Each structure stands twice: as C-alpha cells, then as structure tokens.
mmCIF file of C-alpha atoms in Angstrom:
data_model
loop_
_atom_site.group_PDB
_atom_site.id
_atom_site.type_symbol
_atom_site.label_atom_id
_atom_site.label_comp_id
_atom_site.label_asym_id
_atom_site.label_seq_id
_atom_site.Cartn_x
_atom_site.Cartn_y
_atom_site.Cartn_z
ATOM 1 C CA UNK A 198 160.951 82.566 -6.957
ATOM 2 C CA UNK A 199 158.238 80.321 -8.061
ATOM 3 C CA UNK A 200 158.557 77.651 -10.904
ATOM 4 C CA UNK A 201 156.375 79.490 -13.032
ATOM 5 C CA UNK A 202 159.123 82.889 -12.820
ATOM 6 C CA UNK A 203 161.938 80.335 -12.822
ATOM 7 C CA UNK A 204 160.809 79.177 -16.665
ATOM 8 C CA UNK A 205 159.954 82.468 -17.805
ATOM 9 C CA UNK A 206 163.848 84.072 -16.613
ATOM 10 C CA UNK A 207 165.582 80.578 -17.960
ATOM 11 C CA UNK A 208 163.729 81.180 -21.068
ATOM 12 C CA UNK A 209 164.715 84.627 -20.952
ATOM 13 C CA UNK A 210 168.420 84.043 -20.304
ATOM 14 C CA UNK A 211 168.695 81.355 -23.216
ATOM 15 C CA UNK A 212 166.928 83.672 -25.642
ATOM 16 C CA UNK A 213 169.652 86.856 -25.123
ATOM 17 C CA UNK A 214 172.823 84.591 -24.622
ATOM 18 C CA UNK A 215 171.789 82.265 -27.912
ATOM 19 C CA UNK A 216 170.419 85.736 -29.697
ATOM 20 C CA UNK A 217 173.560 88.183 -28.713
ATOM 21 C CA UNK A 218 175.629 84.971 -29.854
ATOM 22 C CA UNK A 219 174.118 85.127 -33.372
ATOM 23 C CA UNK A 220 173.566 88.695 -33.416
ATOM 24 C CA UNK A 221 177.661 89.202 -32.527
ATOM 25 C CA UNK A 222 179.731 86.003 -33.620
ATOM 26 C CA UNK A 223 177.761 84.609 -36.555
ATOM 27 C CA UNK A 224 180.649 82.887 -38.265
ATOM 28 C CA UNK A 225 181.297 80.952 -34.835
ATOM 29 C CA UNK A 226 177.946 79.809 -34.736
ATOM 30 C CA UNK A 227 178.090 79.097 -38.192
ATOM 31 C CA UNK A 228 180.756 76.931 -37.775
ATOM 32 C CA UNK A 229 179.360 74.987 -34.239
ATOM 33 C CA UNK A 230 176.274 74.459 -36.919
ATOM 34 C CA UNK A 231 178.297 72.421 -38.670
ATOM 35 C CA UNK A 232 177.892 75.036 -41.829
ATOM 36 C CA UNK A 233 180.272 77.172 -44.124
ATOM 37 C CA UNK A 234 180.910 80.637 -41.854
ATOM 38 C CA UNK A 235 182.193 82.042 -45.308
ATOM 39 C CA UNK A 236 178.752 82.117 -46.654
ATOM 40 C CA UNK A 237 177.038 85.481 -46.387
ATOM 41 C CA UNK A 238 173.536 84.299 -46.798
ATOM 42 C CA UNK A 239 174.482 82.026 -43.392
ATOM 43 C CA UNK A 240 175.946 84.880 -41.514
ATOM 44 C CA UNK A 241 172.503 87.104 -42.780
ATOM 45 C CA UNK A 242 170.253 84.271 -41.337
ATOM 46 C CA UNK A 243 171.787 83.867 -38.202
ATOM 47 C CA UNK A 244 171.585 87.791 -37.764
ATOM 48 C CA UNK A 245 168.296 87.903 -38.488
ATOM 49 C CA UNK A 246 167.805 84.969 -36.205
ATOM 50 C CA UNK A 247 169.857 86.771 -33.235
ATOM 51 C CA UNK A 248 167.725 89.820 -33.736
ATOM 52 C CA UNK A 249 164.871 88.167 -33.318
ATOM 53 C CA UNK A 250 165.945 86.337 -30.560
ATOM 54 C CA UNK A 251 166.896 89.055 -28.195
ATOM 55 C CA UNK A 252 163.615 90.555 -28.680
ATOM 56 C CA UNK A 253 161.551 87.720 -27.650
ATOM 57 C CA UNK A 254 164.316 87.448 -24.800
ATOM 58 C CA UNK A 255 163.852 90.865 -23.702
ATOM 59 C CA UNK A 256 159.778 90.870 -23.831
ATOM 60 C CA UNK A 257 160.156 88.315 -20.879
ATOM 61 C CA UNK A 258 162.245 90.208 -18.844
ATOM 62 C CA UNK A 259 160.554 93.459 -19.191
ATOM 63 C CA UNK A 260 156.938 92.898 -19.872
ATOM 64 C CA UNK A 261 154.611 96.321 -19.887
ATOM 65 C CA UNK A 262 151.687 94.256 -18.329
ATOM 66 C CA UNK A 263 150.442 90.784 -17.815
ATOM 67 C CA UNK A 264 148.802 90.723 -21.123
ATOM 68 C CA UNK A 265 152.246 91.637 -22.642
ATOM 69 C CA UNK A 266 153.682 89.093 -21.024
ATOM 70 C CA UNK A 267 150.934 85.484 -21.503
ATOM 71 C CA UNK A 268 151.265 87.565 -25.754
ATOM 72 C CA UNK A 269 155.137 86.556 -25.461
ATOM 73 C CA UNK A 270 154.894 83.310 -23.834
ATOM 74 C CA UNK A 271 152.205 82.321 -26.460
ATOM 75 C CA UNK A 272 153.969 83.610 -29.361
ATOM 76 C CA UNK A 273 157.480 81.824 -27.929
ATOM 77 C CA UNK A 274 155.511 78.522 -27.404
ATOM 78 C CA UNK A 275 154.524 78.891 -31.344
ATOM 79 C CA UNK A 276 157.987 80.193 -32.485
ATOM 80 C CA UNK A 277 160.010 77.657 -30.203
ATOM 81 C CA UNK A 278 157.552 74.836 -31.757
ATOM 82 C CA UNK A 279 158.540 76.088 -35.491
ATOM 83 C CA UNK A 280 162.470 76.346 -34.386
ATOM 84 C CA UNK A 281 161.769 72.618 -33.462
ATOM 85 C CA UNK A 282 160.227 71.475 -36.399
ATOM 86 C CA UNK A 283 163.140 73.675 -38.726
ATOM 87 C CA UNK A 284 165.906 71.692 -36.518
ATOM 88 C CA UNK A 285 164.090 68.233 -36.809
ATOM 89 C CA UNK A 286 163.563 68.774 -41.070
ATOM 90 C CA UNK A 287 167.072 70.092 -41.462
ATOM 91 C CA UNK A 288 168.661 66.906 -40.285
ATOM 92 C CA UNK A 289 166.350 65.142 -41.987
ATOM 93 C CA UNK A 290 167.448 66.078 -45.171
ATOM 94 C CA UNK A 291 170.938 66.670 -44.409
ATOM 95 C CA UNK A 292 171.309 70.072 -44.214
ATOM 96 C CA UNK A 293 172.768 70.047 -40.864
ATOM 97 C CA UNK A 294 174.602 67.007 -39.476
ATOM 98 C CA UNK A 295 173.106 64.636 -37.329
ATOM 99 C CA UNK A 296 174.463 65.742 -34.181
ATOM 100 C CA UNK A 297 174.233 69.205 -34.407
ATOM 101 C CA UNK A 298 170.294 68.785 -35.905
ATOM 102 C CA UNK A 299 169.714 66.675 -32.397
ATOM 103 C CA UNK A 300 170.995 69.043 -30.520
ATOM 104 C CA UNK A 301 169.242 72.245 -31.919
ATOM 105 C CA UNK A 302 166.193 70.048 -31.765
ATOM 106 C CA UNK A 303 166.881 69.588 -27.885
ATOM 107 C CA UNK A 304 167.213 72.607 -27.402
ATOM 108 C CA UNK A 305 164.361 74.320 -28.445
ATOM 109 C CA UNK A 306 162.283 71.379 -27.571
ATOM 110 C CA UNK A 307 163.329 72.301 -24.267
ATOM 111 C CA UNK A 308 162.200 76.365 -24.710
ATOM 112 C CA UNK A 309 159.043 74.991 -25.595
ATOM 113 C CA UNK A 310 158.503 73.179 -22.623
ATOM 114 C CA UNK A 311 160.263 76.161 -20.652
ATOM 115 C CA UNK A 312 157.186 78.397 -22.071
ATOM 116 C CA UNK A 313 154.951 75.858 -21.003
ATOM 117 C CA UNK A 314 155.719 76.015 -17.700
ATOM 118 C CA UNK A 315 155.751 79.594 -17.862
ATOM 119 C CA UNK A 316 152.541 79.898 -18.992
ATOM 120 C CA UNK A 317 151.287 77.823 -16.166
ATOM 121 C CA UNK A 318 151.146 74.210 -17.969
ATOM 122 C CA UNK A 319 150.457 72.025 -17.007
ATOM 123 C CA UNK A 320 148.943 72.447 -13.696
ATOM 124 C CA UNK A 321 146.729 75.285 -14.958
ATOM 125 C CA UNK A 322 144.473 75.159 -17.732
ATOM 126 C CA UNK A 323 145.204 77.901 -20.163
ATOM 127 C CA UNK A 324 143.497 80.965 -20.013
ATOM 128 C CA UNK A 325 141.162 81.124 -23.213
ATOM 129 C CA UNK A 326 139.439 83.938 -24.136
#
C-alpha cells in the first residue's frame, strides 16, 4: 500500500469510527467534550455532525471513479480546515475547555494533513483544472 492509499484509508477509518461515535453515543461524546449530554440541541449537533461524518468516511472507501474520489479529498481538506478553525474559536472563547479545544484542534489538524497526503501533497503539485 502506498503512502498516498495509507492517508486516504486512515482518513477513512477516523471519519466512520469518530462519525458512528456521534451518530450512536452522542451523550458520551458530549460529555468527553467537556459539554452538558442533557442538552438536546448538543446531542442534535453531534448527530448531525456523525451523519456527516460517515458520509465523507464512506466516499473514501468506496469512490465511483477517480474524479469522485480527488471531489472528496478536496471537499475533506476544506471541511477538515473549517472543523479546525470551529475547534481553535471554541476554546478561544470558552466554549469548550482548554484541553478538550487542543485536542479537537489536533485532531482535525491532523485529517487535514491526512487529505493532503492523500491528495498527493506535497510531492505532487495539485491537479488544477
């Protein structure tokens, strides 16, 4: 398996364990946010988030075509890059505590870089059209 394959089935693997995890237990991951798992709006968000998450998990696994599959990377770079900036913001202003906002902001810090490679980055130039 090259590195390139590697990045893409990490990525992959992270997306549907962290998505099924939200989509399944959102009080638990509520409450390893550091926020109330009694609040509905927080287990709605983190169901929406799970959704979401297994999808862009599962369009890396089973891409129809090569174009499918550079649409997802470059759509995960972008979504990964917003999930870090989200992270970074909410522990800014308190909404998360510190720990848990550095940690969330690893983490997808570290899916951006895993789409990176992916995509080919950055040994190969990307492919503009």
């Amino acid at each position: 398996m090259d590195v390139r394959t590697a990045a893409r089935c990490s990525l992959a693997v992270i997306r549907l364990v962290n998505g099924a995890a939200a989509l399944l237990t959102p009080r638990v991951m509520a409450r390893r946010l550091g926020a109330d798992p009694g609040q509905p709006a927080m287990v709605y968000v983190l169901r929406m988030f799970g959704v979401r998450t297994v999808v862009i998990g599962a369009q890396l696994l089973c891409p129809a075509d090569a174009d499918d599959l550079d649409r997802a990377l470059r759509t995960g770079t972008l979504i990964h890059a917003s999930d870090v900036l989200a992270a970074a913001c909410a522990g800014r202003e308190g909404l998360l505590p510190r720990r848990m906002a550095a940690v969330t902001t690893a983490i997808s810090t570290a899916n951006v870089a895993l789409t990176l490679v992916a995509r080919g980055w950055p040994c190969q130039p990307p492919d503009v059209r």
